[in-house]
Amino acid sequence: MSKSRTLRDGLNGSEVIRLVGAHSALSAKLGQDAGFEAIWASGLEISASRALPDANVLSMAECLEAAAQIADAVDVPVLADCDSGFGGVGNVAHMVRSYQARGLAGVCIEDKQFPKLNSFVEGHQDLAPIGDFAAKITAAKEARTGEDFVVVARIEAFIAGAGLDEALRRATVYEAAGADALLIHSKLSTPEEVFAFRAAYTGALPVIVVPTTYPQVTAAELTERRFGGVIYANQGLRAAISAMRDVLGQIGAAGSTHAVEGSIATLKDVFALQNVDALLARQERHDALTAQYAALG
């Protein structure tokens, strides 16, 4: 089964599929090892890993390379955060062909104007005209190869302060345009808005949420309320920042690594994540074959 089909089936399954944010091959492997069913190639995480704002500063090629490295590193599906599609319908079509060719299971595009601004940054959030964004969804679907590659339409109506009715209106149009799933976003400290959307939405598409600002909600509760997916979009990056800041601060203050050695990963852990054992096994086989073929001469 293809990774795209696995992702599609997961979003339409009886239990919510859990995706975790990643910005690198290493962070994706850690997410897979933790048991998440899929990976979210996060625009915020990828931008932050370059110490840049999540505001379309990186090009499509730069985001694609990061997402492809993530997809290459794991066996589970990877859904790529593609902001507002990197431009118009032509850009979106090129994006889909490129991401699919590099092994991504699907893409998610949001209905904000280019250049977008991260949804949690204070400031005005401009929604794209509904017709323009729906045309991007159709362009994405027409550009894909086969029927499995997943196109997610991300609705930013709550982020922009446009309300439930606008979110539902956009959901209906995006479903008609061919979206495979909807992502409904909110920055409230409770899941009130996304729960209201799920209760009122009568369409057939799975609905995904990102509980960054309402962490109290559980996957079990989301399953009960008929959501299709949940994305833990940036907690891994934030944990890494806190851990590195703490450890490096201790080393700098003490002038020694002694105090932190017991709390950081061992080199053995690092080598395991790098698949060093597989490398050594290949080298051993190569050496044996070299000796065998040399003897024939």
mmCIF file of C-alpha atoms in Angstrom:
data_model
loop_
_atom_site.group_PDB
_atom_site.id
_atom_site.type_symbol
_atom_site.label_atom_id
_atom_site.label_comp_id
_atom_site.label_asym_id
_atom_site.label_seq_id
_atom_site.Cartn_x
_atom_site.Cartn_y
_atom_site.Cartn_z
ATOM 1 C CA MET A 1 0.000 0.000 0.000
ATOM 2 C CA SER A 2 1.314 3.450 -0.887
ATOM 3 C CA LYS A 3 1.994 6.014 1.821
ATOM 4 C CA SER A 4 -0.647 8.261 0.263
ATOM 5 C CA ARG A 5 -3.235 5.489 0.540
ATOM 6 C CA THR A 6 -2.183 4.854 4.141
ATOM 7 C CA LEU A 7 -2.685 8.537 4.957
ATOM 8 C CA ARG A 8 -6.011 8.673 3.130
ATOM 9 C CA ASP A 9 -7.289 5.566 4.907
ATOM 10 C CA GLY A 10 -6.082 6.905 8.256
ATOM 11 C CA LEU A 11 -7.965 10.176 7.831
ATOM 12 C CA ASN A 12 -11.116 8.240 6.995
ATOM 13 C CA GLY A 13 -10.684 5.571 9.681
ATOM 14 C CA SER A 14 -12.659 4.886 12.820
ATOM 15 C CA GLU A 15 -10.067 6.563 15.063
ATOM 16 C CA VAL A 16 -8.321 9.891 14.664
ATOM 17 C CA ILE A 17 -4.919 9.617 12.958
ATOM 18 C CA ARG A 18 -2.117 11.360 14.881
ATOM 19 C CA LEU A 19 0.483 13.390 13.016
ATOM 20 C CA VAL A 20 3.492 14.985 14.702
ATOM 21 C CA GLY A 21 5.481 17.958 13.450
ATOM 22 C CA ALA A 22 9.027 17.586 12.132
ATOM 23 C CA HIS A 23 11.606 19.847 10.534
ATOM 24 C CA SER A 24 14.342 17.321 9.744
ATOM 25 C CA ALA A 25 14.930 13.659 9.057
ATOM 26 C CA LEU A 26 16.085 13.204 12.644
ATOM 27 C CA SER A 27 13.007 14.797 14.217
ATOM 28 C CA ALA A 28 10.790 12.743 11.886
ATOM 29 C CA LYS A 29 12.462 9.493 12.967
ATOM 30 C CA LEU A 30 11.915 10.424 16.598
ATOM 31 C CA GLY A 31 8.242 11.015 15.855
ATOM 32 C CA GLN A 32 7.925 7.677 14.114
ATOM 33 C CA ASP A 33 9.726 5.917 16.964
ATOM 34 C CA ALA A 34 7.267 7.508 19.412
ATOM 35 C CA GLY A 35 4.412 5.745 17.631
ATOM 36 C CA PHE A 36 2.777 8.514 15.603
ATOM 37 C CA GLU A 37 0.937 7.254 12.558
ATOM 38 C CA ALA A 38 2.125 10.062 10.268
ATOM 39 C CA ILE A 39 4.454 13.061 10.137
ATOM 40 C CA TRP A 40 3.602 16.721 9.517
ATOM 41 C CA ALA A 41 6.401 18.469 7.595
ATOM 42 C CA SER A 42 5.781 21.690 9.472
ATOM 43 C CA GLY A 43 6.288 25.059 7.824
ATOM 44 C CA LEU A 44 6.820 26.655 11.217
ATOM 45 C CA GLU A 45 9.405 24.065 12.252
ATOM 46 C CA ILE A 46 11.244 24.134 8.927
ATOM 47 C CA SER A 47 11.386 27.940 8.980
ATOM 48 C CA ALA A 48 12.426 28.026 12.629
ATOM 49 C CA SER A 49 15.204 25.512 11.968
ATOM 50 C CA ARG A 50 16.634 28.144 9.627
ATOM 51 C CA ALA A 51 16.014 30.905 12.226
ATOM 52 C CA LEU A 52 13.565 32.542 9.803
ATOM 53 C CA PRO A 53 9.931 33.639 10.189
ATOM 54 C CA ASP A 54 7.093 31.380 9.044
ATOM 55 C CA ALA A 55 5.972 33.927 6.451
ATOM 56 C CA ASN A 56 6.797 32.519 2.991
ATOM 57 C CA VAL A 57 10.418 33.615 3.393
ATOM 58 C CA LEU A 58 11.675 30.212 2.236
ATOM 59 C CA SER A 59 11.127 29.256 -1.401
ATOM 60 C CA MET A 60 9.144 26.230 -2.522
ATOM 61 C CA ALA A 61 12.397 24.497 -3.477
ATOM 62 C CA GLU A 62 13.812 24.991 0.028
ATOM 63 C CA CYS A 63 10.625 23.736 1.701
ATOM 64 C CA LEU A 64 10.414 20.794 -0.702
ATOM 65 C CA GLU A 65 13.985 19.709 0.023
ATOM 66 C CA ALA A 66 13.315 19.713 3.763
ATOM 67 C CA ALA A 67 10.049 17.795 3.339
ATOM 68 C CA ALA A 68 11.659 15.257 1.006
ATOM 69 C CA GLN A 69 14.439 14.565 3.507
ATOM 70 C CA ILE A 70 11.759 13.951 6.129
ATOM 71 C CA ALA A 71 9.854 11.569 3.830
ATOM 72 C CA ASP A 72 13.028 9.655 2.946
ATOM 73 C CA ALA A 73 13.803 9.029 6.616
ATOM 74 C CA VAL A 74 10.567 7.368 7.739
ATOM 75 C CA ASP A 75 8.218 4.556 6.775
ATOM 76 C CA VAL A 76 5.034 6.375 7.801
ATOM 77 C CA PRO A 77 3.256 8.905 5.537
ATOM 78 C CA VAL A 78 4.321 12.558 5.520
ATOM 79 C CA LEU A 79 1.834 15.378 4.982
ATOM 80 C CA ALA A 80 3.568 18.577 3.872
ATOM 81 C CA ASP A 81 2.599 22.012 5.117
ATOM 82 C CA CYS A 82 2.689 24.074 1.912
ATOM 83 C CA ASP A 83 1.470 27.413 3.250
ATOM 84 C CA SER A 84 -0.791 29.080 0.672
ATOM 85 C CA GLY A 85 0.591 27.098 -2.258
ATOM 86 C CA PHE A 86 3.616 29.265 -3.121
ATOM 87 C CA GLY A 87 1.690 31.410 -5.613
ATOM 88 C CA GLY A 88 -1.140 30.992 -8.106
ATOM 89 C CA VAL A 89 -2.723 27.937 -9.684
ATOM 90 C CA GLY A 90 0.335 27.287 -11.853
ATOM 91 C CA ASN A 91 2.575 27.314 -8.798
ATOM 92 C CA VAL A 92 0.202 24.966 -6.982
ATOM 93 C CA ALA A 93 0.176 22.477 -9.859
ATOM 94 C CA HIS A 94 3.989 22.505 -10.013
ATOM 95 C CA MET A 95 4.121 22.116 -6.234
ATOM 96 C CA VAL A 96 1.905 19.028 -6.246
ATOM 97 C CA ARG A 97 3.856 17.329 -9.017
ATOM 98 C CA SER A 98 7.139 18.102 -7.237
ATOM 99 C CA TYR A 99 6.047 16.982 -3.780
ATOM 100 C CA GLN A 100 4.453 13.800 -5.070
ATOM 101 C CA ALA A 101 7.573 12.946 -7.101
ATOM 102 C CA ARG A 102 9.723 13.281 -3.958
ATOM 103 C CA GLY A 103 7.641 10.806 -1.933
ATOM 104 C CA LEU A 104 5.300 13.010 0.083
ATOM 105 C CA ALA A 105 1.911 11.459 0.843
ATOM 106 C CA GLY A 106 -0.014 14.702 0.548
ATOM 107 C CA VAL A 107 0.019 18.477 0.806
ATOM 108 C CA CYS A 108 -1.935 20.972 2.874
ATOM 109 C CA ILE A 109 -2.584 24.499 1.606
ATOM 110 C CA GLU A 110 -4.257 27.320 3.526
ATOM 111 C CA ASP A 111 -6.718 29.940 2.363
ATOM 112 C CA LYS A 112 -4.689 33.033 3.193
ATOM 113 C CA GLN A 113 -3.177 35.637 0.939
ATOM 114 C CA PHE A 114 0.450 35.295 -0.186
ATOM 115 C CA PRO A 115 2.709 35.979 1.627
ATOM 116 C CA LYS A 116 1.094 34.282 4.591
ATOM 117 C CA LEU A 117 1.863 34.987 8.233
ATOM 118 C CA ASN A 118 1.940 32.239 10.859
ATOM 119 C CA SER A 119 -1.535 31.877 12.342
ATOM 120 C CA PHE A 120 -0.380 32.513 15.910
ATOM 121 C CA VAL A 121 1.538 35.707 15.185
ATOM 122 C CA GLU A 122 -0.281 38.839 16.324
ATOM 123 C CA GLY A 123 -1.348 40.908 13.359
ATOM 124 C CA HIS A 124 -3.893 41.083 10.570
ATOM 125 C CA GLN A 125 -4.594 37.814 8.775
ATOM 126 C CA ASP A 126 -5.891 38.207 5.211
ATOM 127 C CA LEU A 127 -8.096 35.465 3.808
ATOM 128 C CA ALA A 128 -7.841 34.639 0.115
ATOM 129 C CA PRO A 129 -10.989 35.141 -1.988
ATOM 130 C CA ILE A 130 -12.965 31.924 -1.752
ATOM 131 C CA GLY A 131 -13.087 31.397 -5.526
ATOM 132 C CA ASP A 132 -9.365 31.903 -5.961
ATOM 133 C CA PHE A 133 -8.521 29.371 -3.282
ATOM 134 C CA ALA A 134 -11.058 26.824 -4.538
ATOM 135 C CA ALA A 135 -9.411 27.051 -7.962
ATOM 136 C CA LYS A 136 -6.081 26.215 -6.295
ATOM 137 C CA ILE A 137 -7.641 23.092 -4.780
ATOM 138 C CA THR A 138 -8.881 21.971 -8.179
ATOM 139 C CA ALA A 139 -5.490 22.718 -9.734
ATOM 140 C CA ALA A 140 -3.824 20.601 -7.047
ATOM 141 C CA LYS A 141 -6.163 17.668 -7.672
ATOM 142 C CA GLU A 142 -5.710 17.862 -11.438
ATOM 143 C CA ALA A 143 -1.924 17.933 -11.125
ATOM 144 C CA ARG A 144 -1.548 14.789 -9.041
ATOM 145 C CA THR A 145 -0.788 11.342 -10.461
ATOM 146 C CA GLY A 146 -3.296 8.662 -9.463
ATOM 147 C CA GLU A 147 -6.113 8.939 -6.955
ATOM 148 C CA ASP A 148 -4.349 8.451 -3.619
ATOM 149 C CA PHE A 149 -2.264 11.617 -3.147
ATOM 150 C CA VAL A 150 -4.008 13.699 -0.472
ATOM 151 C CA VAL A 151 -4.897 17.383 -0.875
ATOM 152 C CA VAL A 152 -5.934 19.070 2.381
ATOM 153 C CA ALA A 153 -7.686 22.449 2.392
ATOM 154 C CA ARG A 154 -6.858 24.450 5.506
ATOM 155 C CA ILE A 155 -9.553 26.896 6.598
ATOM 156 C CA GLU A 156 -8.288 30.010 8.401
ATOM 157 C CA ALA A 157 -11.652 31.737 8.938
ATOM 158 C CA PHE A 158 -11.421 31.537 12.745
ATOM 159 C CA ILE A 159 -7.827 32.797 12.676
ATOM 160 C CA ALA A 160 -8.933 35.811 10.631
ATOM 161 C CA GLY A 161 -11.907 36.485 12.910
ATOM 162 C CA ALA A 162 -14.442 35.684 10.189
ATOM 163 C CA GLY A 163 -16.523 33.266 12.280
ATOM 164 C CA LEU A 164 -18.282 29.934 11.975
ATOM 165 C CA ASP A 165 -20.594 30.760 9.079
ATOM 166 C CA GLU A 166 -17.650 31.797 6.902
ATOM 167 C CA ALA A 167 -15.725 28.667 7.885
ATOM 168 C CA LEU A 168 -18.681 26.479 6.890
ATOM 169 C CA ARG A 169 -19.204 28.372 3.630
ATOM 170 C CA ARG A 170 -15.580 27.813 2.707
ATOM 171 C CA ALA A 171 -15.743 24.147 3.695
ATOM 172 C CA THR A 172 -18.665 23.574 1.329
ATOM 173 C CA VAL A 173 -16.907 25.266 -1.592
ATOM 174 C CA TYR A 174 -13.573 23.538 -0.968
ATOM 175 C CA GLU A 175 -15.282 20.160 -0.824
ATOM 176 C CA ALA A 176 -16.950 20.905 -4.170
ATOM 177 C CA ALA A 177 -13.544 21.926 -5.567
ATOM 178 C CA GLY A 178 -12.151 18.484 -4.796
ATOM 179 C CA ALA A 179 -10.401 18.665 -1.413
ATOM 180 C CA ASP A 180 -9.738 15.291 0.191
ATOM 181 C CA ALA A 181 -9.831 16.633 3.762
ATOM 182 C CA LEU A 182 -10.323 19.873 5.671
ATOM 183 C CA LEU A 183 -8.100 21.364 8.364
ATOM 184 C CA ILE A 184 -9.942 23.788 10.625
ATOM 185 C CA HIS A 185 -7.634 26.073 12.583
ATOM 186 C CA SER A 186 -8.240 28.075 15.764
ATOM 187 C CA LYS A 187 -6.112 30.047 18.205
ATOM 188 C CA LEU A 188 -8.530 29.977 21.134
ATOM 189 C CA SER A 189 -7.395 28.432 24.409
ATOM 190 C CA THR A 190 -10.315 25.976 24.236
ATOM 191 C CA PRO A 191 -11.557 23.760 21.378
ATOM 192 C CA GLU A 192 -14.875 25.605 21.295
ATOM 193 C CA GLU A 193 -14.567 26.856 17.706
ATOM 194 C CA VAL A 194 -13.371 23.610 16.150
ATOM 195 C CA PHE A 195 -15.987 21.595 18.032
ATOM 196 C CA ALA A 196 -18.699 23.959 16.769
ATOM 197 C CA PHE A 197 -17.395 23.577 13.227
ATOM 198 C CA ARG A 198 -17.338 19.779 13.415
ATOM 199 C CA ALA A 199 -20.872 19.685 14.820
ATOM 200 C CA ALA A 200 -22.228 21.993 12.117
ATOM 201 C CA TYR A 201 -20.296 20.628 9.129
ATOM 202 C CA THR A 202 -22.518 18.204 7.213
ATOM 203 C CA GLY A 203 -20.138 17.349 4.367
ATOM 204 C CA ALA A 204 -18.334 14.078 3.780
ATOM 205 C CA LEU A 205 -14.687 15.090 4.230
ATOM 206 C CA PRO A 206 -12.531 14.170 7.247
ATOM 207 C CA VAL A 207 -11.696 17.143 9.457
ATOM 208 C CA ILE A 208 -8.229 17.719 10.953
ATOM 209 C CA VAL A 209 -7.377 19.931 13.940
ATOM 210 C CA VAL A 210 -4.167 21.414 15.346
ATOM 211 C CA PRO A 211 -4.544 21.780 19.150
ATOM 212 C CA THR A 212 -1.528 24.016 19.705
ATOM 213 C CA THR A 213 -3.436 26.514 21.858
ATOM 214 C CA TYR A 214 -5.900 24.047 23.397
ATOM 215 C CA PRO A 215 -3.612 21.223 24.539
ATOM 216 C CA GLN A 216 -6.159 19.791 26.978
ATOM 217 C CA VAL A 217 -8.086 18.031 24.206
ATOM 218 C CA THR A 218 -7.272 14.338 23.767
ATOM 219 C CA ALA A 219 -7.135 12.110 20.702
ATOM 220 C CA ALA A 220 -9.864 9.949 22.229
ATOM 221 C CA GLU A 221 -12.159 12.949 22.573
ATOM 222 C CA LEU A 222 -11.481 13.972 18.995
ATOM 223 C CA THR A 223 -12.383 10.482 17.818
ATOM 224 C CA GLU A 224 -15.649 10.665 19.763
ATOM 225 C CA ARG A 225 -16.459 13.964 18.055
ATOM 226 C CA ARG A 226 -15.818 12.486 14.590
ATOM 227 C CA PHE A 227 -12.582 14.223 13.694
ATOM 228 C CA GLY A 228 -10.323 12.493 11.183
ATOM 229 C CA GLY A 229 -6.882 13.730 12.209
ATOM 230 C CA VAL A 230 -4.941 15.660 14.827
ATOM 231 C CA ILE A 231 -1.616 17.385 14.241
ATOM 232 C CA TYR A 232 0.806 18.018 17.122
ATOM 233 C CA ALA A 233 2.494 20.586 14.956
ATOM 234 C CA ASN A 234 5.413 22.122 16.846
ATOM 235 C CA GLN A 235 5.845 20.555 20.299
ATOM 236 C CA GLY A 236 8.962 18.617 19.266
ATOM 237 C CA LEU A 237 10.733 21.748 18.092
ATOM 238 C CA ARG A 238 9.739 23.669 21.208
ATOM 239 C CA ALA A 239 10.979 20.823 23.405
ATOM 240 C CA ALA A 240 14.294 20.791 21.545
ATOM 241 C CA ILE A 241 14.724 24.550 21.964
ATOM 242 C CA SER A 242 14.091 24.324 25.705
ATOM 243 C CA ALA A 243 16.408 21.342 26.131
ATOM 244 C CA MET A 244 19.264 22.845 24.122
ATOM 245 C CA ARG A 245 18.951 26.207 25.831
ATOM 246 C CA ASP A 246 19.090 24.532 29.252
ATOM 247 C CA VAL A 247 21.989 22.190 28.487
ATOM 248 C CA LEU A 248 24.097 24.763 26.667
ATOM 249 C CA GLY A 249 23.469 27.253 29.441
ATOM 250 C CA GLN A 250 24.694 24.754 32.025
ATOM 251 C CA ILE A 251 27.827 23.988 30.014
ATOM 252 C CA GLY A 252 28.566 27.653 29.496
ATOM 253 C CA ALA A 253 28.111 28.471 33.165
ATOM 254 C CA ALA A 254 30.117 25.524 34.487
ATOM 255 C CA GLY A 255 32.849 25.410 31.861
ATOM 256 C CA SER A 256 32.334 21.638 31.794
ATOM 257 C CA THR A 257 29.916 19.057 30.372
ATOM 258 C CA HIS A 258 30.024 16.878 33.484
ATOM 259 C CA ALA A 259 26.706 18.033 34.970
ATOM 260 C CA VAL A 260 24.691 17.374 31.808
ATOM 261 C CA GLU A 261 26.055 14.020 30.651
ATOM 262 C CA GLY A 262 23.417 12.069 32.537
ATOM 263 C CA SER A 263 20.527 13.980 30.966
ATOM 264 C CA ILE A 264 21.470 14.015 27.276
ATOM 265 C CA ALA A 265 21.339 11.310 24.616
ATOM 266 C CA THR A 266 24.289 8.953 24.486
ATOM 267 C CA LEU A 267 26.415 8.644 21.389
ATOM 268 C CA LYS A 268 25.012 5.127 21.085
ATOM 269 C CA ASP A 269 21.546 6.673 20.764
ATOM 270 C CA VAL A 270 22.818 9.021 18.067
ATOM 271 C CA PHE A 271 24.485 6.206 16.138
ATOM 272 C CA ALA A 272 21.273 4.162 16.252
ATOM 273 C CA LEU A 273 19.304 7.052 14.736
ATOM 274 C CA GLN A 274 21.982 7.295 12.027
ATOM 275 C CA ASN A 275 21.684 3.545 11.208
ATOM 276 C CA VAL A 276 25.402 3.102 11.810
ATOM 277 C CA ASP A 277 24.964 -0.657 12.384
ATOM 278 C CA ALA A 278 23.544 -1.032 8.869
ATOM 279 C CA LEU A 279 26.489 0.922 7.470
ATOM 280 C CA LEU A 280 28.976 -1.324 9.264
ATOM 281 C CA ALA A 281 27.150 -4.450 8.065
ATOM 282 C CA ARG A 282 27.323 -3.242 4.458
ATOM 283 C CA GLN A 283 31.017 -2.499 4.853
ATOM 284 C CA GLU A 284 31.619 -5.959 6.300
ATOM 285 C CA ARG A 285 29.818 -7.564 3.354
ATOM 286 C CA HIS A 286 31.782 -5.380 0.939
ATOM 287 C CA ASP A 287 35.067 -6.473 2.513
ATOM 288 C CA ALA A 288 34.052 -10.129 2.257
ATOM 289 C CA LEU A 289 33.068 -9.761 -1.393
ATOM 290 C CA THR A 290 36.283 -7.907 -2.141
ATOM 291 C CA ALA A 291 38.319 -10.782 -0.733
ATOM 292 C CA GLN A 292 36.184 -13.342 -2.575
ATOM 293 C CA TYR A 293 36.520 -11.644 -5.951
ATOM 294 C CA ALA A 294 40.249 -11.024 -5.425
ATOM 295 C CA ALA A 295 40.726 -14.758 -4.890
ATOM 296 C CA LEU A 296 39.094 -15.468 -8.253
ATOM 297 C CA GLY A 297 41.765 -13.423 -10.012
#
